Tab-separated table of C-alpha atoms in Angstrom:
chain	number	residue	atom	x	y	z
A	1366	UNK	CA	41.472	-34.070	92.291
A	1367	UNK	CA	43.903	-31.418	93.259
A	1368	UNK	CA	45.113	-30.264	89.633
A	1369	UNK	CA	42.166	-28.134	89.136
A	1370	UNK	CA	42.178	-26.194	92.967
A	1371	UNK	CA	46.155	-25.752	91.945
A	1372	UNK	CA	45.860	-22.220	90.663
A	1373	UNK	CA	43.759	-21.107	94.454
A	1374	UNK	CA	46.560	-23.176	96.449
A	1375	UNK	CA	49.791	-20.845	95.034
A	1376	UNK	CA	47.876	-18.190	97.313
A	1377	UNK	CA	48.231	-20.380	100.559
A	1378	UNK	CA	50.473	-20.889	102.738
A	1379	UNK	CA	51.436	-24.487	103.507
A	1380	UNK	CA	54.076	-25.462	105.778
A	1381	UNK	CA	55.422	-28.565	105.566
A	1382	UNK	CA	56.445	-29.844	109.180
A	1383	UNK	CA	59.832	-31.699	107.620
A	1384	UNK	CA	63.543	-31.071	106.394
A	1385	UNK	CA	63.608	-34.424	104.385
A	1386	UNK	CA	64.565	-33.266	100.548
A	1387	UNK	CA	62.444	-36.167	99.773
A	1388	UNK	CA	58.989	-34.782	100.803
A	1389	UNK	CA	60.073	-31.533	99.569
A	1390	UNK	CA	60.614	-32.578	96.209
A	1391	UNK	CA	57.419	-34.572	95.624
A	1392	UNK	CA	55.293	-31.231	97.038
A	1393	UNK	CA	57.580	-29.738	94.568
A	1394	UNK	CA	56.485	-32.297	91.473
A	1395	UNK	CA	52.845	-31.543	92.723
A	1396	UNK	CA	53.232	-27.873	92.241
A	1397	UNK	CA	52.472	-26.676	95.768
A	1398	UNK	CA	54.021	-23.671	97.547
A	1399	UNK	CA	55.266	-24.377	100.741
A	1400	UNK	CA	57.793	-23.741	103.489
A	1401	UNK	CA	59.432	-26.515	105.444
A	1402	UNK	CA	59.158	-25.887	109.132
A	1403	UNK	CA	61.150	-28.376	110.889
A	1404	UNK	CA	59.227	-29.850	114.050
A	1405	UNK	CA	60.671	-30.437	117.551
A	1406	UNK	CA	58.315	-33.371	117.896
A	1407	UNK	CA	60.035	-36.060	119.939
A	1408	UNK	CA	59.971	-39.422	118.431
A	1409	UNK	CA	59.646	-41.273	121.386
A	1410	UNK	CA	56.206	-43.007	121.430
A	1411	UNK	CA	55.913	-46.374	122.714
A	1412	UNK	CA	55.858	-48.499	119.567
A	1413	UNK	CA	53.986	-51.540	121.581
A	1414	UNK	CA	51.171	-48.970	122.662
A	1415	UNK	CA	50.114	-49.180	118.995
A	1416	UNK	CA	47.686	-51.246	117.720
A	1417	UNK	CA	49.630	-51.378	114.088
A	1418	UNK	CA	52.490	-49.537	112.229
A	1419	UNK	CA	49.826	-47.299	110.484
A	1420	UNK	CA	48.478	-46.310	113.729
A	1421	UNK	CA	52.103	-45.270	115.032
A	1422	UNK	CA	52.763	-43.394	112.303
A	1423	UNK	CA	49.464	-41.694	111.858
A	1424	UNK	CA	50.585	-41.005	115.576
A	1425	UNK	CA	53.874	-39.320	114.949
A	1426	UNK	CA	52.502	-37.717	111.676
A	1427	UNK	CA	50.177	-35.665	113.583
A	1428	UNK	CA	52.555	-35.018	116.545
A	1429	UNK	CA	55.010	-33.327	114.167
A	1430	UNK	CA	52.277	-31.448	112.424
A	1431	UNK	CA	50.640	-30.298	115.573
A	1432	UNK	CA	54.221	-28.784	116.846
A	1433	UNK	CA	54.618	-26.935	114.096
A	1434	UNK	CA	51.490	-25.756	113.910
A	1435	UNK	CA	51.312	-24.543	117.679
A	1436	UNK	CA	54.808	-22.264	116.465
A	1437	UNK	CA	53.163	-20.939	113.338
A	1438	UNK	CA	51.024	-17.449	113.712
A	1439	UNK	CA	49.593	-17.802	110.227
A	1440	UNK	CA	49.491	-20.953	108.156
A	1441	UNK	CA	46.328	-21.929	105.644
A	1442	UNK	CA	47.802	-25.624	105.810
A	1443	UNK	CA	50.472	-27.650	108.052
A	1444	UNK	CA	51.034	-30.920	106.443
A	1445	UNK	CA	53.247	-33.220	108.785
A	1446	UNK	CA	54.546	-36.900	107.869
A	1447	UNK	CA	56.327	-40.238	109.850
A	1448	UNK	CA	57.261	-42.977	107.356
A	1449	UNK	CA	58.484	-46.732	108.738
A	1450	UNK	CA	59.372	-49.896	107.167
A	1451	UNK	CA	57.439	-52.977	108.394
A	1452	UNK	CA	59.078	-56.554	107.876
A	1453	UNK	CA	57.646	-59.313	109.975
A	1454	UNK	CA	55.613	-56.771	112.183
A	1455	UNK	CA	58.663	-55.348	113.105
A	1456	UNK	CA	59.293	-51.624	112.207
A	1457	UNK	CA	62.328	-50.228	111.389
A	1458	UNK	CA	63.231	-47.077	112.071
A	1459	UNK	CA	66.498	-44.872	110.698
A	1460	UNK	CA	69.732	-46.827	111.390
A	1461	UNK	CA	71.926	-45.543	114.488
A	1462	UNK	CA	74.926	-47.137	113.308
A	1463	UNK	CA	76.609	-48.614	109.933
A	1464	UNK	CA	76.564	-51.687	111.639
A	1465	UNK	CA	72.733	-51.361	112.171
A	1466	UNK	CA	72.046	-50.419	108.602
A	1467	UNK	CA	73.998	-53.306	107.517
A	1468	UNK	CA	72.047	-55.950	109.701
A	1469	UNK	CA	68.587	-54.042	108.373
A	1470	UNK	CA	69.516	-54.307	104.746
A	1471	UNK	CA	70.448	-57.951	105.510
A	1472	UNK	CA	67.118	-58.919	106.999
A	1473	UNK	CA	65.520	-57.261	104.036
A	1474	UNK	CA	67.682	-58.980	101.229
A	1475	UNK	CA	65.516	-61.264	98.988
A	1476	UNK	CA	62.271	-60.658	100.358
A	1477	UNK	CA	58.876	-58.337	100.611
A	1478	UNK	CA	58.192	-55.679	103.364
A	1479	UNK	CA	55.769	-52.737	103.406
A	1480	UNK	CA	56.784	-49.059	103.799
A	1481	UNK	CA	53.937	-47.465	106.183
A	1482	UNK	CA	53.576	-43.474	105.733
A	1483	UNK	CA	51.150	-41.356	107.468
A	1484	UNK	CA	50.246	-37.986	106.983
A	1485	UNK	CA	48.356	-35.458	109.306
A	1486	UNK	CA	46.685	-32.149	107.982
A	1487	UNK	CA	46.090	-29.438	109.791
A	1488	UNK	CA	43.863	-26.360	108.407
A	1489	UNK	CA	43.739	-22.944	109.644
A	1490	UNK	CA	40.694	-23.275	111.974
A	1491	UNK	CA	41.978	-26.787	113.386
A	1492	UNK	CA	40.623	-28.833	111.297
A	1493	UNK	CA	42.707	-32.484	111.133
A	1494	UNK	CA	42.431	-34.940	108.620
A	1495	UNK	CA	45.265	-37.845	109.531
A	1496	UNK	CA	45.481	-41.084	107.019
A	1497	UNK	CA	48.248	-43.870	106.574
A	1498	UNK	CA	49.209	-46.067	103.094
A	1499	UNK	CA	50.929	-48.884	102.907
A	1500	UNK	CA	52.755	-50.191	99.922
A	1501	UNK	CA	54.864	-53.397	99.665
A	1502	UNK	CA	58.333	-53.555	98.524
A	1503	UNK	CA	60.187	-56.948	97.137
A	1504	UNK	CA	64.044	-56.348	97.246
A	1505	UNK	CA	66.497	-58.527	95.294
A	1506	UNK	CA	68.632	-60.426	97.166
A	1507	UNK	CA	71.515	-58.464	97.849
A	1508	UNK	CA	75.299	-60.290	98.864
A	1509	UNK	CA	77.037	-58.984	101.512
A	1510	UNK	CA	79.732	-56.938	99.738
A	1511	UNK	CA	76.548	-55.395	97.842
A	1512	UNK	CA	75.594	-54.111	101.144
A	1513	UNK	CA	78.791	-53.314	102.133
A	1514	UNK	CA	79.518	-50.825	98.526
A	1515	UNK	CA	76.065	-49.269	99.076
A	1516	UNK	CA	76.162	-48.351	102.787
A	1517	UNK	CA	79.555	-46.898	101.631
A	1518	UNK	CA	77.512	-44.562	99.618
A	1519	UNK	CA	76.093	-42.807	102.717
A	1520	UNK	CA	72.749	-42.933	101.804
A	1521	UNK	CA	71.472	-45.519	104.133
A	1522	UNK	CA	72.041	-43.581	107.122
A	1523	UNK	CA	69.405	-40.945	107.581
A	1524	UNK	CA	66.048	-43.221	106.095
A	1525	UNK	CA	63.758	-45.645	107.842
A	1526	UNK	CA	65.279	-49.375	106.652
A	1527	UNK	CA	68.494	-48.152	105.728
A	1528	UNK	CA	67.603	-47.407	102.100
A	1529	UNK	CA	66.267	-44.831	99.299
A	1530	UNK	CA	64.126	-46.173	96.506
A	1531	UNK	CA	65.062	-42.630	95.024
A	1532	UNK	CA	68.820	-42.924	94.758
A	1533	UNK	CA	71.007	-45.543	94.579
A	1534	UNK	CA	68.601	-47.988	96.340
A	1535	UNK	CA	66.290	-48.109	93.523
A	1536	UNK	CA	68.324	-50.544	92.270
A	1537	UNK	CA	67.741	-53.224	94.797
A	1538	UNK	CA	63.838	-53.180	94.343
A	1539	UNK	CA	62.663	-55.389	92.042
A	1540	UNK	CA	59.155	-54.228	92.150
A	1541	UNK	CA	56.575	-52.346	94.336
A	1542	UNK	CA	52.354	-52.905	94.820
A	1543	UNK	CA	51.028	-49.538	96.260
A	1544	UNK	CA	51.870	-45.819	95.722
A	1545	UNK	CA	55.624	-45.151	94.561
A	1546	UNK	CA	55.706	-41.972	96.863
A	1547	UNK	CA	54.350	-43.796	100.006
A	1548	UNK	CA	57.750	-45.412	100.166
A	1549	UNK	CA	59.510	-41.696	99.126
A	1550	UNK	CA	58.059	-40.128	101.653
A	1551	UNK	CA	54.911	-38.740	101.011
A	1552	UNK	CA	51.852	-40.419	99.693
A	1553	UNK	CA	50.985	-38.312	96.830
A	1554	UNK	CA	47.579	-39.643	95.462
A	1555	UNK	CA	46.102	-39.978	98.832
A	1556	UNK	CA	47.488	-36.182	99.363
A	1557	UNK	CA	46.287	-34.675	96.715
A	1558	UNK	CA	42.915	-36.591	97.133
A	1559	UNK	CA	42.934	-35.360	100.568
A	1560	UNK	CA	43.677	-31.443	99.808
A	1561	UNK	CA	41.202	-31.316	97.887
A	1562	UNK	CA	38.516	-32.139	99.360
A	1563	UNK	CA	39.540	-29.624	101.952
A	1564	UNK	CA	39.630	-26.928	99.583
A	1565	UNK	CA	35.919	-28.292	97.845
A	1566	UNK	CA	34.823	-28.168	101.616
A	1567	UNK	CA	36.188	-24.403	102.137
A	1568	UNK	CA	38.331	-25.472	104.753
A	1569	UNK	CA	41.496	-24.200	102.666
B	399	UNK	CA	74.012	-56.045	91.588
B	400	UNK	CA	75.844	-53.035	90.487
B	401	UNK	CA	76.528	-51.344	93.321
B	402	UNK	CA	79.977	-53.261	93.365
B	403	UNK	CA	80.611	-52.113	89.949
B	404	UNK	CA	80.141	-48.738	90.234
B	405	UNK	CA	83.748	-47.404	91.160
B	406	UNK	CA	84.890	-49.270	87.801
B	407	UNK	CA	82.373	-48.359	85.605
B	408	UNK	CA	83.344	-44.434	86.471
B	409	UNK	CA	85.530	-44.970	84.123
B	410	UNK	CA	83.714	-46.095	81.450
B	411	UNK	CA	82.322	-44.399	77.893
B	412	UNK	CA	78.562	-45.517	78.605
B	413	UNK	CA	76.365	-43.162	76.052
B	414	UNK	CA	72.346	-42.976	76.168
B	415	UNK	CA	70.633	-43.114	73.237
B	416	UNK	CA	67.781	-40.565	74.943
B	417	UNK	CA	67.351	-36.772	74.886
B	418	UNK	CA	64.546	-37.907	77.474
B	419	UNK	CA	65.643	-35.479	81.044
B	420	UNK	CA	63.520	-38.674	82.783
B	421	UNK	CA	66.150	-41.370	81.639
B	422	UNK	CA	69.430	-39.162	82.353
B	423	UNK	CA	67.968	-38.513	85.921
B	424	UNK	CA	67.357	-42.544	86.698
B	425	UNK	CA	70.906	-43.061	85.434
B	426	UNK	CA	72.355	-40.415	87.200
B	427	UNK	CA	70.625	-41.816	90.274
B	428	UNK	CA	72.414	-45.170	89.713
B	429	UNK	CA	75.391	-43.555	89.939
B	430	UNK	CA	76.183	-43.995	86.599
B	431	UNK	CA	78.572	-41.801	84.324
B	432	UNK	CA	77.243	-40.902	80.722
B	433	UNK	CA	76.648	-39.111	77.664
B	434	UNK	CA	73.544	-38.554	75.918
B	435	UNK	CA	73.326	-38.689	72.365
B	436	UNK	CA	70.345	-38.604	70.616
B	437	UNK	CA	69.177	-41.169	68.065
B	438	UNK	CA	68.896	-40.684	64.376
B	439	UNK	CA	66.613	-43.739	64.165
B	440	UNK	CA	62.862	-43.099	62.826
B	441	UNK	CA	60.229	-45.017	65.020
B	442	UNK	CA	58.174	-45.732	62.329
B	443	UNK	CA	57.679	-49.623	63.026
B	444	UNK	CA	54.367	-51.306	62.400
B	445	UNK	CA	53.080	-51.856	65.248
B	446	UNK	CA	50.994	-54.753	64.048
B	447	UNK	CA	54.423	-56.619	62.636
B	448	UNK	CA	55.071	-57.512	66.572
B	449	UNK	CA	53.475	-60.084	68.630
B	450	UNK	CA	53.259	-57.993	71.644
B	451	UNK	CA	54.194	-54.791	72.885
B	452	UNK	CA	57.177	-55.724	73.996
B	453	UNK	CA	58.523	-57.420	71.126
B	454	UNK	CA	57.781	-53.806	69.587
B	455	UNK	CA	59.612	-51.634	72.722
B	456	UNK	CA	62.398	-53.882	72.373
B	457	UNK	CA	62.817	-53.526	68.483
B	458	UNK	CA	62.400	-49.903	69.038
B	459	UNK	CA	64.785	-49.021	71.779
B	460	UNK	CA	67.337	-51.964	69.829
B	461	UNK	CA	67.249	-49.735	66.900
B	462	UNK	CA	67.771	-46.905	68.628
B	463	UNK	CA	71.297	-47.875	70.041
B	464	UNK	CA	72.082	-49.448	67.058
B	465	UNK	CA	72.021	-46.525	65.642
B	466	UNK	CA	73.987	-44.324	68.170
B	467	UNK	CA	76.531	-46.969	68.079
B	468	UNK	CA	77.010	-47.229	64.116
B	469	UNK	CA	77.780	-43.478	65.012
B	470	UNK	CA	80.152	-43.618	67.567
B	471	UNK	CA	83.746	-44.456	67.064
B	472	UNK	CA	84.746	-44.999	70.673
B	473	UNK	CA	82.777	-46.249	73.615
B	474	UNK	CA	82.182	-49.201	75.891
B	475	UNK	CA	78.157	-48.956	76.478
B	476	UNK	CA	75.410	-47.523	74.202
B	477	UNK	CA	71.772	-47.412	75.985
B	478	UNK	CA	68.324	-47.007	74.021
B	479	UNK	CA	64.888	-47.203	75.540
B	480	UNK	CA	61.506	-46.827	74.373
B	481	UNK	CA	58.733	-47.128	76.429
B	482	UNK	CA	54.533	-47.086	75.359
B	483	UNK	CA	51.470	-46.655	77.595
B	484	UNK	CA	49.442	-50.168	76.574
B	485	UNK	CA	45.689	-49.969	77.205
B	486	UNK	CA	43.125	-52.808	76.075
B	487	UNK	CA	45.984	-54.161	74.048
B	488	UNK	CA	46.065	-50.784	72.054
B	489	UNK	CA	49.481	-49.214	71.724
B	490	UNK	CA	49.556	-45.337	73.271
B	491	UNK	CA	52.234	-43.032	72.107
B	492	UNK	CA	52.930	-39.568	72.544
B	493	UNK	CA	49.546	-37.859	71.881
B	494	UNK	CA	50.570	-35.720	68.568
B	495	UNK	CA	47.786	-33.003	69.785
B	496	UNK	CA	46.399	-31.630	73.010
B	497	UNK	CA	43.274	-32.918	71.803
B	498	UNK	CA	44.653	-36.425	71.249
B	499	UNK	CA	46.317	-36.289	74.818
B	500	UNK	CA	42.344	-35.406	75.861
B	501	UNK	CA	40.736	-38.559	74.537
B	502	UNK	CA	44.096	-40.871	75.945
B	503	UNK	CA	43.541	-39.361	79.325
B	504	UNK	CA	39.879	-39.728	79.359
B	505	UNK	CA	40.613	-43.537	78.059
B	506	UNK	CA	43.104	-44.179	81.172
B	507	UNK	CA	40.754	-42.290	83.566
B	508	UNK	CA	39.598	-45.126	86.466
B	509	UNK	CA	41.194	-47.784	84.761
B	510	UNK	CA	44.473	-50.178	84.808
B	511	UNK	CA	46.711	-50.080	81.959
B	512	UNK	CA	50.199	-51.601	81.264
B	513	UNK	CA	53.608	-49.626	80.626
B	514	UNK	CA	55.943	-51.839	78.877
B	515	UNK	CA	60.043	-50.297	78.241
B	516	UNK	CA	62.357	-52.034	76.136
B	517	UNK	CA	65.970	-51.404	76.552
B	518	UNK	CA	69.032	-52.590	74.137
B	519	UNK	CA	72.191	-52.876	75.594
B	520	UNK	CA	75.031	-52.810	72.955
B	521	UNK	CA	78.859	-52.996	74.133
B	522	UNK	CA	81.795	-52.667	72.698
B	523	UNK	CA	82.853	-55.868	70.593
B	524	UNK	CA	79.188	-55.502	69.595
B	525	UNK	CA	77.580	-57.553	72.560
B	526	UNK	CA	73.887	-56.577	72.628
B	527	UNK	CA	71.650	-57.618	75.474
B	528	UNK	CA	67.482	-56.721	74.400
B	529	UNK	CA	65.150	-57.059	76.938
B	530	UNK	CA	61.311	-55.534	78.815
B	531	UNK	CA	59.452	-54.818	81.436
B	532	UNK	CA	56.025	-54.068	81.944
B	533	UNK	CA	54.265	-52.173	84.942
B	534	UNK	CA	50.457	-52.016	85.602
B	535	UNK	CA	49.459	-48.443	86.624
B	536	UNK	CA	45.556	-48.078	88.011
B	537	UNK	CA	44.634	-44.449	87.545
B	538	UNK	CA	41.903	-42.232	89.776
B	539	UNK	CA	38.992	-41.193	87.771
B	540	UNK	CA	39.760	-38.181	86.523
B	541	UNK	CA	36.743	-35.220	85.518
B	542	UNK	CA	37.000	-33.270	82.026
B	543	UNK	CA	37.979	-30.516	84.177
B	544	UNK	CA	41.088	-32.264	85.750
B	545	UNK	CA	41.756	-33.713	82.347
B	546	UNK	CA	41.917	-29.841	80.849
B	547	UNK	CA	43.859	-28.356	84.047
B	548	UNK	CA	46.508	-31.361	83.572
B	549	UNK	CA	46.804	-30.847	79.941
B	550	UNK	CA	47.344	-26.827	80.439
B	551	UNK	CA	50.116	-27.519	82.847
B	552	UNK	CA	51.996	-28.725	79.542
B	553	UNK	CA	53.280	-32.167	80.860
B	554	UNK	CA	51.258	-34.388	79.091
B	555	UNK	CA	52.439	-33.365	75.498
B	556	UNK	CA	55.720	-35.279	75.383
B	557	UNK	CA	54.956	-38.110	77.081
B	558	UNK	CA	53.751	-41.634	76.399
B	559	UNK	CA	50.136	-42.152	77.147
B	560	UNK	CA	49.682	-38.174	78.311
B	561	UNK	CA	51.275	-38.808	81.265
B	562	UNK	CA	54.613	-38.176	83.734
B	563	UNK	CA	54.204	-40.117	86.790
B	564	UNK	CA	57.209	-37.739	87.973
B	565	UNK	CA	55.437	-34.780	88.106
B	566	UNK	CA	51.801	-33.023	88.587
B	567	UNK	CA	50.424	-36.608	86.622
B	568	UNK	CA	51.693	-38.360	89.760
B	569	UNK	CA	49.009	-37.228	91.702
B	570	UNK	CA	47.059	-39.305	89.424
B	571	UNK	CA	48.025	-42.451	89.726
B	572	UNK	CA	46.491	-44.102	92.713
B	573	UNK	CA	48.832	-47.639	92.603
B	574	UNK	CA	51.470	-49.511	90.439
B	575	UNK	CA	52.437	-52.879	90.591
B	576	UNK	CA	56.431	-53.584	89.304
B	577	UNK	CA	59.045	-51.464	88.833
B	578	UNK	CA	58.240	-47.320	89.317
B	579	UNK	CA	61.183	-46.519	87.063
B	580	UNK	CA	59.764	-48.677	84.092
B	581	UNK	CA	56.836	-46.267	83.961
B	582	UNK	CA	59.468	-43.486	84.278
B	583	UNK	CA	61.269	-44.725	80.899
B	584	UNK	CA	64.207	-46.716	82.149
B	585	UNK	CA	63.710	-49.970	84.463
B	586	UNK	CA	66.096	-49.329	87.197
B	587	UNK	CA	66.715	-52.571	89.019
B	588	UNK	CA	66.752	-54.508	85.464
B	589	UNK	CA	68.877	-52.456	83.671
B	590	UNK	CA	71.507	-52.598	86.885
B	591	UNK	CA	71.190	-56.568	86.878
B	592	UNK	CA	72.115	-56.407	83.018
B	593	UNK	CA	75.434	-54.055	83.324
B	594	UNK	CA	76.265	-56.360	86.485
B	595	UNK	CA	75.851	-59.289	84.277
B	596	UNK	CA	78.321	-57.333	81.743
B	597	UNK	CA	80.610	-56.502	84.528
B	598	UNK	CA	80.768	-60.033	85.600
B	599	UNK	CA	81.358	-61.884	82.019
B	600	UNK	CA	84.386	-58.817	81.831
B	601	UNK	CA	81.927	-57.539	78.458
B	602	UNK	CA	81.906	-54.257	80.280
């Protein structure tokens, strides 16, 4: 576990390859150091080219980390992130419009859909360790003026299925089967798990 | 839902029976407006009085608001909460010693236990609406030495069951299945469908 490598890791430095307040706050609960880098990654891959949502974001995860990572001249640890939500095998992205966010919150209303996130590491020295978790989400059926007073709120607009479990949104989820902070942002068992076996390995 | 609510209950007195920062951030995530106010009420219950451990949060967290309401001359909403780690169908509390927090971690370490929170609604005209929810939280196996690096960070002390799942103890929780905020101290999506239901039958 990573509690007991904590006091090595506030000499590192770890860049996290994101601007969402989200993943910066649960490195923040962990007690890691970091700076947030934001990449230039293009999120343009070819959805259909995958062979399933935790492949595509494993995909973007490590394209975001990897950009960063080519900018930085001294980094210990690059940590870089994609999260989708995944209803029917269909992902869904961040909403372009109101109108979009509103037709996304209806298809979710009253029924289960996983949140994919996938996270690539990248060590000083290259080393890459890239890993997905799903967790499932069951939303309460939500009316259409209920939809209508929370996409007033503004918070739909800049997350992947038009909501925040951490905000206002964690009102419409009745109940969750996986890792809270997959569907935040950031998988933090599986992170933690996976830092430290990098530093038990010397790689960090 | 709430969410349709929430520009009229802005202007309502709605006071938490909590000192507990965990409970004042899930309300303040609803978008909820509110005092705290501590409760007077001793939670000394016996345990073994109660057929479950939710009859027992429930009598608890109703006490509690009862309480803060008996002391209160003017408001439309008192809150109270109390919320136990259950393992084996043995009761966890706050551990009154770091050594006691030792021995509850080392009893939750690789295992699945329950988190059951009661909350007591209690609005003006003296409506009260009791009710529980329970989470199942599987935890990592955790070493002595993670055990004694978690305990040092100081979390553990206040907490039910040694534990914040917001914070470092996160990392140690490897899934959940219900409601995150339950395990937090204050079931999110419930406690909105309760003050909707208030709302609705104009109690509120």
């Amino acid at each position: 576990m990573i509690m007991e490598h904590l006091p090595k890791l506030q000499t590192k430095n770890i860049v996290l390859a994101s601007q969402s307040p989200r993943r910066r706050e649960i490195l923040t609960l962990m007690g890691l150091p970091f700076t947030p880098v934001p990449s230039q990654f293009e999120e343009n891959l070819d959805k259909s080219s995958f062979k399933s949502p935790r492949d595509y974001v494993m995909a973007n995860a490590h394209g975001k980390a990897a950009d960063v990572a080519a900018s930085q001249t001294d980094y210990d640890l690059v940590i870089g992130s994609d999260t989708v939500v995944v209803l029917d095998g269909k992902v869904l992205e961040k909403p372009k419009s109101e109108g979009e966010a509103f037709r996304m919150l209806a298809q979710l209303s009253g029924r289960q859909h996983t949140v994919a996130t996938g996270v690539s590491l990248i060590a000083k020295g290259d080393t890459t360790r890239t890993f997905a978790e799903e967790t499932s989400v069951w939303f309460a059926h939500l009316s259409d003026d209920v939809i209508g007073a929370y996409i007033k709120t503004g918070e739909p607009m800049d997350k992947a299925g038009a909501y925040g479990i951490q905000g206002r949104g964690g009102a419409l989820v009745r109940r969750i089967e996986g890792c809270y902070f997959t569907v935040m942002g950031l998988p933090m068992h599986a992170l933690a798990r996976e830092i430290a076996e990098l530093c038990k390995e010397h790689l960090l």
